[in-house]
mmCIF file of C-alpha atoms in Angstrom:
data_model
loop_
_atom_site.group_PDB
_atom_site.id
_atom_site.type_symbol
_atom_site.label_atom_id
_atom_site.label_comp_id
_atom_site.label_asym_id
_atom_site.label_seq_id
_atom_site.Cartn_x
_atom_site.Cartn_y
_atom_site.Cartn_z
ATOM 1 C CA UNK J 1169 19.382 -9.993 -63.944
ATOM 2 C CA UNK J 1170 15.785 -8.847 -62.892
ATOM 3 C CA UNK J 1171 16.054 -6.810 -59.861
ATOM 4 C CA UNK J 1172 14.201 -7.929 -56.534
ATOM 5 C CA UNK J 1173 11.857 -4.824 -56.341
ATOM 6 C CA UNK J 1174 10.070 -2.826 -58.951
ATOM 7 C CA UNK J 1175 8.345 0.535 -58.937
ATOM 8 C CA UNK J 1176 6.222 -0.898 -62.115
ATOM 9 C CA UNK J 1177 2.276 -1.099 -60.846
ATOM 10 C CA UNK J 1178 0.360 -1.760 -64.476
ATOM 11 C CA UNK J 1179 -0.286 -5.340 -65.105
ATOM 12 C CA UNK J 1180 0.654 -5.121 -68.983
ATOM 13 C CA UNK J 1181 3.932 -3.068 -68.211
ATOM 14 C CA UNK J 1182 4.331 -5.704 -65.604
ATOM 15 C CA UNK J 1183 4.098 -8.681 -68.110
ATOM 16 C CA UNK J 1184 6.499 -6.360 -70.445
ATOM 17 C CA UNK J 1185 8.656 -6.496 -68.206
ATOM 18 C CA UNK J 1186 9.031 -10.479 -67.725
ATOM 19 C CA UNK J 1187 9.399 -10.855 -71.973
ATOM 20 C CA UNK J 1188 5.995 -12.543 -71.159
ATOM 21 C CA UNK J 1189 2.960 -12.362 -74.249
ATOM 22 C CA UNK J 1190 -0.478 -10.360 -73.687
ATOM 23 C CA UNK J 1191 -3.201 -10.842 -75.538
ATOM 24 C CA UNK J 1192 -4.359 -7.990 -76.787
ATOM 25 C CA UNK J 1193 -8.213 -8.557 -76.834
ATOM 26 C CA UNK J 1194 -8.738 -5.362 -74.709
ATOM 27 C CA UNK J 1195 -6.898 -1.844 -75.449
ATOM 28 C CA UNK J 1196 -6.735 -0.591 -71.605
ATOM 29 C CA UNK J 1197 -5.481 -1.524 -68.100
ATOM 30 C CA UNK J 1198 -9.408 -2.086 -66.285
ATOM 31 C CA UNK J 1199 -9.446 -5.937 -66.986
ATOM 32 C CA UNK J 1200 -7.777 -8.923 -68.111
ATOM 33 C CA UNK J 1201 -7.968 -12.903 -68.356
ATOM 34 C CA UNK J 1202 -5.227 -14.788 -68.993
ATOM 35 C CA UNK J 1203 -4.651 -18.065 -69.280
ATOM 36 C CA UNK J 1204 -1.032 -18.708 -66.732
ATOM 37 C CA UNK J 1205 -0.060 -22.037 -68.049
ATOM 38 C CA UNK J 1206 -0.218 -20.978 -71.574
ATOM 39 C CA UNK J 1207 3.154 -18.984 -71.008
ATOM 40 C CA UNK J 1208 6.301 -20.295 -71.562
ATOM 41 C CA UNK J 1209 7.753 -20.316 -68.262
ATOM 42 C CA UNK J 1210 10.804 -22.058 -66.739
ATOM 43 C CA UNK J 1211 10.601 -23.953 -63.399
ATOM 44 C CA UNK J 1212 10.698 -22.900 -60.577
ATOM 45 C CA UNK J 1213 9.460 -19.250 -61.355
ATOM 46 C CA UNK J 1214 10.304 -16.628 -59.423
ATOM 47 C CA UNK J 1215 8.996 -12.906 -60.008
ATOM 48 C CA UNK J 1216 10.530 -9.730 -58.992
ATOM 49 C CA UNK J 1217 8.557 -7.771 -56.237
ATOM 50 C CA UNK J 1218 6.030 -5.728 -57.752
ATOM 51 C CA UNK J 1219 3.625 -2.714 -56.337
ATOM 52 C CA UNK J 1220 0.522 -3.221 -58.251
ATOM 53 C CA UNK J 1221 -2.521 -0.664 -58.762
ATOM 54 C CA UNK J 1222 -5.038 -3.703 -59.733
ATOM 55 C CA UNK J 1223 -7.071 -6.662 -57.753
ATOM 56 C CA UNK J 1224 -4.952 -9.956 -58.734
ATOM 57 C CA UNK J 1225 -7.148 -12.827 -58.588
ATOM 58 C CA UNK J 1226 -5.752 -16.011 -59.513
ATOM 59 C CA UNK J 1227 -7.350 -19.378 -59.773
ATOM 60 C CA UNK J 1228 -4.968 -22.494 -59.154
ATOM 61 C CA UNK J 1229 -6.981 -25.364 -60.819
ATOM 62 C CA UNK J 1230 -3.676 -27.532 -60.781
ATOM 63 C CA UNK J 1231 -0.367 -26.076 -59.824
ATOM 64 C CA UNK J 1232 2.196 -25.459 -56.856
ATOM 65 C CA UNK J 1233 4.007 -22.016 -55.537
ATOM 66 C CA UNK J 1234 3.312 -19.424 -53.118
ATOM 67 C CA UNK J 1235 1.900 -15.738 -53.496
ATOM 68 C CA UNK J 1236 3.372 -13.109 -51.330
ATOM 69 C CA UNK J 1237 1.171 -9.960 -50.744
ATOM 70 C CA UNK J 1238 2.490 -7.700 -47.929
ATOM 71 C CA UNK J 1239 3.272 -9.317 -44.965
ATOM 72 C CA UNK J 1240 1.553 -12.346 -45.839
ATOM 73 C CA UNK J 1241 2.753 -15.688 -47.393
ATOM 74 C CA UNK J 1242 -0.087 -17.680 -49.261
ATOM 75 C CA UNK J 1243 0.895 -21.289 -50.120
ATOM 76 C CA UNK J 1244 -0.774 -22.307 -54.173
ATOM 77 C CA UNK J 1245 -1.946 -26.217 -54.133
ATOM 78 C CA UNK J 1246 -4.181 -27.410 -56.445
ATOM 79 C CA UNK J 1247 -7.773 -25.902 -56.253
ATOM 80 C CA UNK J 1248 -6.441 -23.224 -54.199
ATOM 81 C CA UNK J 1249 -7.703 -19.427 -55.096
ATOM 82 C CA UNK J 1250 -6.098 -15.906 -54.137
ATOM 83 C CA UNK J 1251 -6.836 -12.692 -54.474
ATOM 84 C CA UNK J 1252 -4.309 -9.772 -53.710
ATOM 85 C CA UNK J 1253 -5.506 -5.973 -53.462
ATOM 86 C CA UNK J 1254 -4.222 -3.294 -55.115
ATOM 87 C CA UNK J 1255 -1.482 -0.576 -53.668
ATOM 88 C CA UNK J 1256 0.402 -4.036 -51.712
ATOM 89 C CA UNK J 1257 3.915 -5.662 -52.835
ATOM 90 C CA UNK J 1258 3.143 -8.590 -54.061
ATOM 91 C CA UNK J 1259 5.309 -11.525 -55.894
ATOM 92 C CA UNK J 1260 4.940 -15.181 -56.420
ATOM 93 C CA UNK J 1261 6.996 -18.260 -57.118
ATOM 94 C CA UNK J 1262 5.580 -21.519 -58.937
ATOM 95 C CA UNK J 1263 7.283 -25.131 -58.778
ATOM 96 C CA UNK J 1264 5.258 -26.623 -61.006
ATOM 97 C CA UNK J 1265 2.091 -26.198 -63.251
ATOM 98 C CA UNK J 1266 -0.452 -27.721 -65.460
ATOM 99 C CA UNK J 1267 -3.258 -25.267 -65.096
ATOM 100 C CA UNK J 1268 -3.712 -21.282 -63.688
ATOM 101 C CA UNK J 1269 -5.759 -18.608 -64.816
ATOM 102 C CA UNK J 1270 -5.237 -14.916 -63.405
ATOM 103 C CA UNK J 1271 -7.689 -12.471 -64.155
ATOM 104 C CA UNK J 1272 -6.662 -8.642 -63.329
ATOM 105 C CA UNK J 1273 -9.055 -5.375 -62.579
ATOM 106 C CA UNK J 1274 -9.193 -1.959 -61.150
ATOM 107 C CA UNK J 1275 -11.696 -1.503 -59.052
ATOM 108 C CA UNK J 1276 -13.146 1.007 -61.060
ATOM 109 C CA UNK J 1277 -14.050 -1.252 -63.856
ATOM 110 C CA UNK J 1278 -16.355 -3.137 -61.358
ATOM 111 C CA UNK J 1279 -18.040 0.148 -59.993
ATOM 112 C CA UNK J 1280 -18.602 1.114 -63.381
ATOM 113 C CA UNK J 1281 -20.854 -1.454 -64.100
ATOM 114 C CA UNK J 1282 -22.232 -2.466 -60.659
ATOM 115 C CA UNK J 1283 -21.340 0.242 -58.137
ATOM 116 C CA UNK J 1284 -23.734 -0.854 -55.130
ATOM 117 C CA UNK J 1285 -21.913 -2.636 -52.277
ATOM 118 C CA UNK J 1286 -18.873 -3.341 -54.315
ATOM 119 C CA UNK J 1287 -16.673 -2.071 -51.141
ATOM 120 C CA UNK J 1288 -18.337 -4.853 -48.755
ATOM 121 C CA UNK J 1289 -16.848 -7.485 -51.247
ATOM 122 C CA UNK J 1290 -13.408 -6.368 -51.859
ATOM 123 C CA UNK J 1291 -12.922 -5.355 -48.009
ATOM 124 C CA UNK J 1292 -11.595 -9.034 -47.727
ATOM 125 C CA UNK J 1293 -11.298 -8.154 -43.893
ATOM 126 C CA UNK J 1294 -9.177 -5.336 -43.524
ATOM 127 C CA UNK J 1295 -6.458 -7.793 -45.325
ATOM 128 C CA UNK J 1296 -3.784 -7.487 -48.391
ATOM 129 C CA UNK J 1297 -4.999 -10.810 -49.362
ATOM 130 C CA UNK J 1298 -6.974 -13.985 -49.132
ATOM 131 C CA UNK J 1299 -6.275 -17.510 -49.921
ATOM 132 C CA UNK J 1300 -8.372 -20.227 -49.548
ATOM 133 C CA UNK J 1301 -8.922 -24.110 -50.793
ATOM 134 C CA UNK J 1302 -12.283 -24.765 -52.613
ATOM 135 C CA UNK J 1303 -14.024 -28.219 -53.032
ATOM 136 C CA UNK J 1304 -13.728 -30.024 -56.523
ATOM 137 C CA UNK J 1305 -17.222 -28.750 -57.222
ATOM 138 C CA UNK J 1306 -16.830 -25.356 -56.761
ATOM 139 C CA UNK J 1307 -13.570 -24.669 -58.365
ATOM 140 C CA UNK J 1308 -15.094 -26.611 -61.457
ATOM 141 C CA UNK J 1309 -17.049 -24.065 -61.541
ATOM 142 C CA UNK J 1310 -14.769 -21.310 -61.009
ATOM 143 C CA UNK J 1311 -13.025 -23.039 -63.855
ATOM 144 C CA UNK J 1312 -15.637 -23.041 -66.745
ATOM 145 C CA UNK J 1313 -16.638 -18.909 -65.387
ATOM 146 C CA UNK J 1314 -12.747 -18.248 -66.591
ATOM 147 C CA UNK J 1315 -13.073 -19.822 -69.256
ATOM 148 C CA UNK J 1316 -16.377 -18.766 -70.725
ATOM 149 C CA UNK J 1317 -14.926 -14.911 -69.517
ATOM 150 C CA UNK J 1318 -11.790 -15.664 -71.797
ATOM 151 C CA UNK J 1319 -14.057 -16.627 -74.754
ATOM 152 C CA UNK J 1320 -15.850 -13.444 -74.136
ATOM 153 C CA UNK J 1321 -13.203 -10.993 -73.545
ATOM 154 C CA UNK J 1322 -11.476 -12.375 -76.406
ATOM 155 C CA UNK J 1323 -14.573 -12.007 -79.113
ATOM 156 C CA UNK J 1324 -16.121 -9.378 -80.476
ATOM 157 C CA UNK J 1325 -19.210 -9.498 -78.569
ATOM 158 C CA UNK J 1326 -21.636 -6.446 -77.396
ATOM 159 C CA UNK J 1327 -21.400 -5.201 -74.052
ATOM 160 C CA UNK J 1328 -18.698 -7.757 -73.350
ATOM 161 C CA UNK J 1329 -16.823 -5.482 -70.637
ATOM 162 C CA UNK J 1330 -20.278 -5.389 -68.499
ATOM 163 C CA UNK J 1331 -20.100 -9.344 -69.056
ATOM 164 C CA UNK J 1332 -17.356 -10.226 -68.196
ATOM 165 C CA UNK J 1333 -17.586 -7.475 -64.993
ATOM 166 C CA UNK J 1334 -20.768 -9.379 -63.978
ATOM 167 C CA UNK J 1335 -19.262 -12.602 -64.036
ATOM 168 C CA UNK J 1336 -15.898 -11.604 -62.126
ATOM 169 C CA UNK J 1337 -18.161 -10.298 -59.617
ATOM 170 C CA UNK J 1338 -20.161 -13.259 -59.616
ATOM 171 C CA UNK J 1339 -16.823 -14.830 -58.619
ATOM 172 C CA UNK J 1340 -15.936 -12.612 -56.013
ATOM 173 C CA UNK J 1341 -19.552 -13.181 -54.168
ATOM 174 C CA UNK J 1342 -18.082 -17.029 -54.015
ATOM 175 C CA UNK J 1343 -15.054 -15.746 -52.361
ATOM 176 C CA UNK J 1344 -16.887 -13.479 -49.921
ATOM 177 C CA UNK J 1345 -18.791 -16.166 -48.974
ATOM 178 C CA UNK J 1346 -15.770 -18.664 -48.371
ATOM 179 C CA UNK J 1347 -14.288 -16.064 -46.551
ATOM 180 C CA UNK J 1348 -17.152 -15.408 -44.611
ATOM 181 C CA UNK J 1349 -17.182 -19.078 -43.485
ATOM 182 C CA UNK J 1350 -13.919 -19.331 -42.739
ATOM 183 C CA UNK J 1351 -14.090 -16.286 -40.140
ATOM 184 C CA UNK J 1352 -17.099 -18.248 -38.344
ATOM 185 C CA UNK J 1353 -15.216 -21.333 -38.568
ATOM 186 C CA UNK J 1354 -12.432 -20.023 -36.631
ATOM 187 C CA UNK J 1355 -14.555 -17.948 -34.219
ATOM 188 C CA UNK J 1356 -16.431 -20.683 -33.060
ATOM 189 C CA UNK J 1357 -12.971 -22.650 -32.892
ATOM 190 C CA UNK J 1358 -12.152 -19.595 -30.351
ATOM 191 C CA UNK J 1359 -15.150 -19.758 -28.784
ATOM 192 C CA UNK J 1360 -15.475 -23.545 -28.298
ATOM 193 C CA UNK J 1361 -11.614 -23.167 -27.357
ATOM 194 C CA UNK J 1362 -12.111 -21.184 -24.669
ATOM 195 C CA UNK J 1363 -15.123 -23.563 -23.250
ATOM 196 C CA UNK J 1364 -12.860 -26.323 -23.065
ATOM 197 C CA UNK J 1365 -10.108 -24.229 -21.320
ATOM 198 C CA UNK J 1366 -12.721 -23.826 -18.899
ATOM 199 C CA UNK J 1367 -14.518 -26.789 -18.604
ATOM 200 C CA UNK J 1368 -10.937 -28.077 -17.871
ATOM 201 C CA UNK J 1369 -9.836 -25.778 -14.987
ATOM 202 C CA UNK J 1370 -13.484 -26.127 -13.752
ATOM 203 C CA UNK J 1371 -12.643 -29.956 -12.957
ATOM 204 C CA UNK J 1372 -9.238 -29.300 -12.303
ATOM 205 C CA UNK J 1373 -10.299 -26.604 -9.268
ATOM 206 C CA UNK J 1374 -13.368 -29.196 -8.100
ATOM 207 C CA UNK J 1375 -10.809 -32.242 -7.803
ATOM 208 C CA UNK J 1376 -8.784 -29.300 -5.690
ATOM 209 C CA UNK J 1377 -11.539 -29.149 -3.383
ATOM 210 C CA UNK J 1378 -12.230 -32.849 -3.453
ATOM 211 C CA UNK J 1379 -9.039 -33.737 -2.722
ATOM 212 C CA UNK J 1380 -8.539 -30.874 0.162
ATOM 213 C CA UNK J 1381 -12.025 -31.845 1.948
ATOM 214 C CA UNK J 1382 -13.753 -28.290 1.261
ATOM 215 C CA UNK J 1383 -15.922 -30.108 -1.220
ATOM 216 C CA UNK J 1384 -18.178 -33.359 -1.042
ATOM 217 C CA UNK J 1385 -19.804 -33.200 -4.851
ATOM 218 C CA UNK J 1386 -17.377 -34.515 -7.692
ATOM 219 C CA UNK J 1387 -18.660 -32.468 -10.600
ATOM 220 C CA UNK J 1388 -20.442 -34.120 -13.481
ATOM 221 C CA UNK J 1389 -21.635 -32.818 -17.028
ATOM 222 C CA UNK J 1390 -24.510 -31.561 -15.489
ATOM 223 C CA UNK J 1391 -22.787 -28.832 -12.801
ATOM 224 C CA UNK J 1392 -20.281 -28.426 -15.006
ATOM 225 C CA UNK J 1393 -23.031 -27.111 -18.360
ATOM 226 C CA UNK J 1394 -24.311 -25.134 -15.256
ATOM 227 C CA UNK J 1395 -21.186 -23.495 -14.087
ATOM 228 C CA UNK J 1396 -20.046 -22.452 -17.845
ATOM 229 C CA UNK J 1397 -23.954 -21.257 -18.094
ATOM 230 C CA UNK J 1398 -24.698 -23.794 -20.877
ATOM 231 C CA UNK J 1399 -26.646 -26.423 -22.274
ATOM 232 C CA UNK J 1400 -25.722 -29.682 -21.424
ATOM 233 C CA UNK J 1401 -26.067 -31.123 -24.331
ATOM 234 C CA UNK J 1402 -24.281 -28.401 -25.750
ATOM 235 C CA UNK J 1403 -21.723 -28.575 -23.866
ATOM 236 C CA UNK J 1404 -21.274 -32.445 -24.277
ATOM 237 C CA UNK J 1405 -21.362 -31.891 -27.762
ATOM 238 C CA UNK J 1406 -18.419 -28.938 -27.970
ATOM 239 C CA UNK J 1407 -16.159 -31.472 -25.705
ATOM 240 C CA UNK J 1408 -16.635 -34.803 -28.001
ATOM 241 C CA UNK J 1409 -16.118 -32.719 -30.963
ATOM 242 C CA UNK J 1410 -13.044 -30.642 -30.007
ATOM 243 C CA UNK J 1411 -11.301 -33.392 -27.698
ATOM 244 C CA UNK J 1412 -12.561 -36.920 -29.570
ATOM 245 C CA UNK J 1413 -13.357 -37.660 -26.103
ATOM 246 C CA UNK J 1414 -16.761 -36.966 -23.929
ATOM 247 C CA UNK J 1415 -16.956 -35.200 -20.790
ATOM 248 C CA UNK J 1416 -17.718 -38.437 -18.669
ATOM 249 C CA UNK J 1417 -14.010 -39.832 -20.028
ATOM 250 C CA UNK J 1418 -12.415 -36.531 -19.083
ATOM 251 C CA UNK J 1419 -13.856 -36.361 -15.317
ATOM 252 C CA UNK J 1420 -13.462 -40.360 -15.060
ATOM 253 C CA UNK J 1421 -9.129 -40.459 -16.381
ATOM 254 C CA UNK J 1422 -8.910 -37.606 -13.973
ATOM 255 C CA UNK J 1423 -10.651 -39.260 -11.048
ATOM 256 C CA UNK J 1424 -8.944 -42.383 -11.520
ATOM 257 C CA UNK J 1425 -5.799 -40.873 -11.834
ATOM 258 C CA UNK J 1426 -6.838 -39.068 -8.103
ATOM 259 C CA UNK J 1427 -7.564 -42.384 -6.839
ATOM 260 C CA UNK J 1428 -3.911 -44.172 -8.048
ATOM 261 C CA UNK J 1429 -2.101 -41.135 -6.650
ATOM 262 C CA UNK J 1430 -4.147 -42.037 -3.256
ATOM 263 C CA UNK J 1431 -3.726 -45.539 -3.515
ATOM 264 C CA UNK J 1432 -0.079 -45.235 -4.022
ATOM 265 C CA UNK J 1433 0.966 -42.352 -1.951
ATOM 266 C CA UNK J 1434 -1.248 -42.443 0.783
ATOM 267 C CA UNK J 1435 -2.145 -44.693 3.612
ATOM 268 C CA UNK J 1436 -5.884 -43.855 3.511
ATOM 269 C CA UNK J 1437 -8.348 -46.610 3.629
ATOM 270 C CA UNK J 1438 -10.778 -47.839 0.277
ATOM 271 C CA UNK J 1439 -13.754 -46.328 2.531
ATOM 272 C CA UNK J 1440 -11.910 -43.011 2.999
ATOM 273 C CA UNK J 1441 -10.939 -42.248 -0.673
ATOM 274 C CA UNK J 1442 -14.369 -43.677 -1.636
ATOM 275 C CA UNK J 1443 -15.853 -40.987 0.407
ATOM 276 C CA UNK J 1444 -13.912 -38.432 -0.469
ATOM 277 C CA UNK J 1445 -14.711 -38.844 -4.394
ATOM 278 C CA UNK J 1446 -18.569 -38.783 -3.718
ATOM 279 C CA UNK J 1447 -18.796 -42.548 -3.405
ATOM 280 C CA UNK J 1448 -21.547 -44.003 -1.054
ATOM 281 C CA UNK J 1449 -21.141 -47.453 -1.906
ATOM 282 C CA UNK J 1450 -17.910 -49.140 -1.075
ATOM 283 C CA UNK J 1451 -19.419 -51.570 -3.985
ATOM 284 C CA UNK J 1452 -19.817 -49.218 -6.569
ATOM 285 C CA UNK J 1453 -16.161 -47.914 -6.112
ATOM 286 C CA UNK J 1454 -15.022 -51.249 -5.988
ATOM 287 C CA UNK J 1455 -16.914 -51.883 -9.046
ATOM 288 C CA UNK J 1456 -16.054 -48.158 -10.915
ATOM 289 C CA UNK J 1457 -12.294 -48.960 -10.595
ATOM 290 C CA UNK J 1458 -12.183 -52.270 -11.747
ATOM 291 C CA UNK J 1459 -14.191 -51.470 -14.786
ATOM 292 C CA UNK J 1460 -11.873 -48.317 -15.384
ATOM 293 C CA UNK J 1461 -8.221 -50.310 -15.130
ATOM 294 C CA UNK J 1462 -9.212 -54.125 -15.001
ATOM 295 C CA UNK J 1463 -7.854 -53.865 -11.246
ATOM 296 C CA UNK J 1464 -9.228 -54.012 -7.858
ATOM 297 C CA UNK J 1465 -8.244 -50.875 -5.657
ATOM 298 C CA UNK J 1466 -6.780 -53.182 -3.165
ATOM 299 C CA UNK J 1467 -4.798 -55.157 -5.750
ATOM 300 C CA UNK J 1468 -3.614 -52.151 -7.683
ATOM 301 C CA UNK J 1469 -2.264 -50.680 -4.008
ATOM 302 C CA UNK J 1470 -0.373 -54.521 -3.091
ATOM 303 C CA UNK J 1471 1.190 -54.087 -6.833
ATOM 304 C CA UNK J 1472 2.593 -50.609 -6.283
ATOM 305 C CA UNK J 1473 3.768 -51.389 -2.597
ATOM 306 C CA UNK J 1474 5.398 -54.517 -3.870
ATOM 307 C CA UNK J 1475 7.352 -53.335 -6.713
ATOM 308 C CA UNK J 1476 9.274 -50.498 -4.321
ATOM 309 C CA UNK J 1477 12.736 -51.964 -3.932
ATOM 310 C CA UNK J 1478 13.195 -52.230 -0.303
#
């Protein structure tokens, strides 16, 4: 029975280890292609917990798992990629497979060849790992690269370690880059979080002060882009694409739902509640609420007051 955890950290004593084959196209541990699906492996897979000394970079053109690196649990899909540093415990677990190439370095083979800003690239954020899904485009592409790195690292061609180290690299750039995007991605989902939070308590607090007569100005996109110190287009832009929903339908469900609650549980008159929302024209609120619920204010009040059982 292979044990859970290993103390084994070199990729070819690793692959030893699982009775799996290796080609032996290079004589040393600094780099390696190999071609996953190739090796006769029963489904589902599951590997013993390994403490590796290499980079792991795996390419998942067409296959399903998960890749455990530390404290972090990467889930494989097709056109998926994953990298996993060295000095981490890593293992990983397929369901199924059709296609999967892993290609395996120390970081010194890299440096050797291209040692300028090689740290910026593998940083991978501080991280054990990094997963991420690529578009059909790109992972064609990472695709052919492994491929055309196989061909090399398996020939007899010149200078074919500084190849195929230029072309992993190559690879890694891509990654650094999708990584890169992702981290602004989710920063400006932070960022354009936190404007909603406030655009939301900013209308929440001005209905507040509506409602408990120390305010006479219902709020609209304009003094709210001015409170939150933005644009308003901006602003009206962050709302409609966050919520599916503009800033005019926000404030307009929550003054309608300010009205109802008035209508229903208060014996103020149209003129009053008019007034108190910023309304001038009794015909215009009249008009606002009918075209927001298909109602007239004074029907919508008969209705409720009606339907309590006496």
């Amino acid at each position: 029975m292979i044990p859970k955890l290993t103390t084994i950290s070199k990729y070819k004593d690793q692959i030893d280890f699982l009775n799996l084959t290796f080609h032996d196209y290079i004589d040393n541990d600094e780099f390696s292609i190999i071609k996953v699906h190739e090796w006769d492996l029963k489904f589902p897979f599951h590997s013993p917990t390994f403490r590796s000394d290499y980079y792991s970079f795996t390419i998942v053109t067409n296959a399903n798992g998960s890749f455990t690196v530390g404290d972090n649990k990467f889930e494989l899909r097709p056109n998926h990629v994953v990298i996993a540093c060295p000095d981490s415990f890593f293992k990983i677990d397929w369901t199924d497979m059709e296609k999967v190439y892993n290609i395996t370095f120390q970081k010194s083979f890299i440096l050797k060849y291209f040692p300028g800003g090689i740290n910026n690239i593998l940083d991978f954020d501080a991280k054990n790992g990094y997963c991420c899904h690529l578009p059909e485009d790109t992972m064609n592409y990472f695709e052919k690269t492994c491929l055309e790195i196989y061909d090399i690292a398996t020939s007899d061609a010149c200078y074919k370690e500084e190849i195929m180290a230029n072309m992993a690299l190559n690879l890694l750039f891509f990654m650094q880059l999708q990584q890169e995007s992702d981290l602004d991605i989710k920063k400006n989902n932070e960022k354009n979080n936190k404007i909603i939070i406030e655009f939301r308590q900013n209308m929440e607090n001005n209905f507040n002060e509506l409602i408990n007569g120390n305010c006479l100005v219902l709020m609209r996109i304009k003094e709210h882009a001015q409170a939150l110190n933005l644009d308003e287009n901006y602003l009206c832009k962050i709302i409609t694409s966050c919520t599916k929903k503009t800033a005019n339908e926000w404030i307009n469900e929550k003054l309608i739902d300010e009205i109802k609650y008035l209508l229903k549980y208060s014996e103020k008159s149209m003129k009053d509640i008019a007034f108190l929302f910023g309304f001038s024209d009794l015909n215009y609120f009249y008009s606002f609420f009918k075209t927001q619920t298909l109602s007239a204010p004074g029907i919508y009040r008969k209705q409720y007051q009606n339907s309590i059982p006496d």
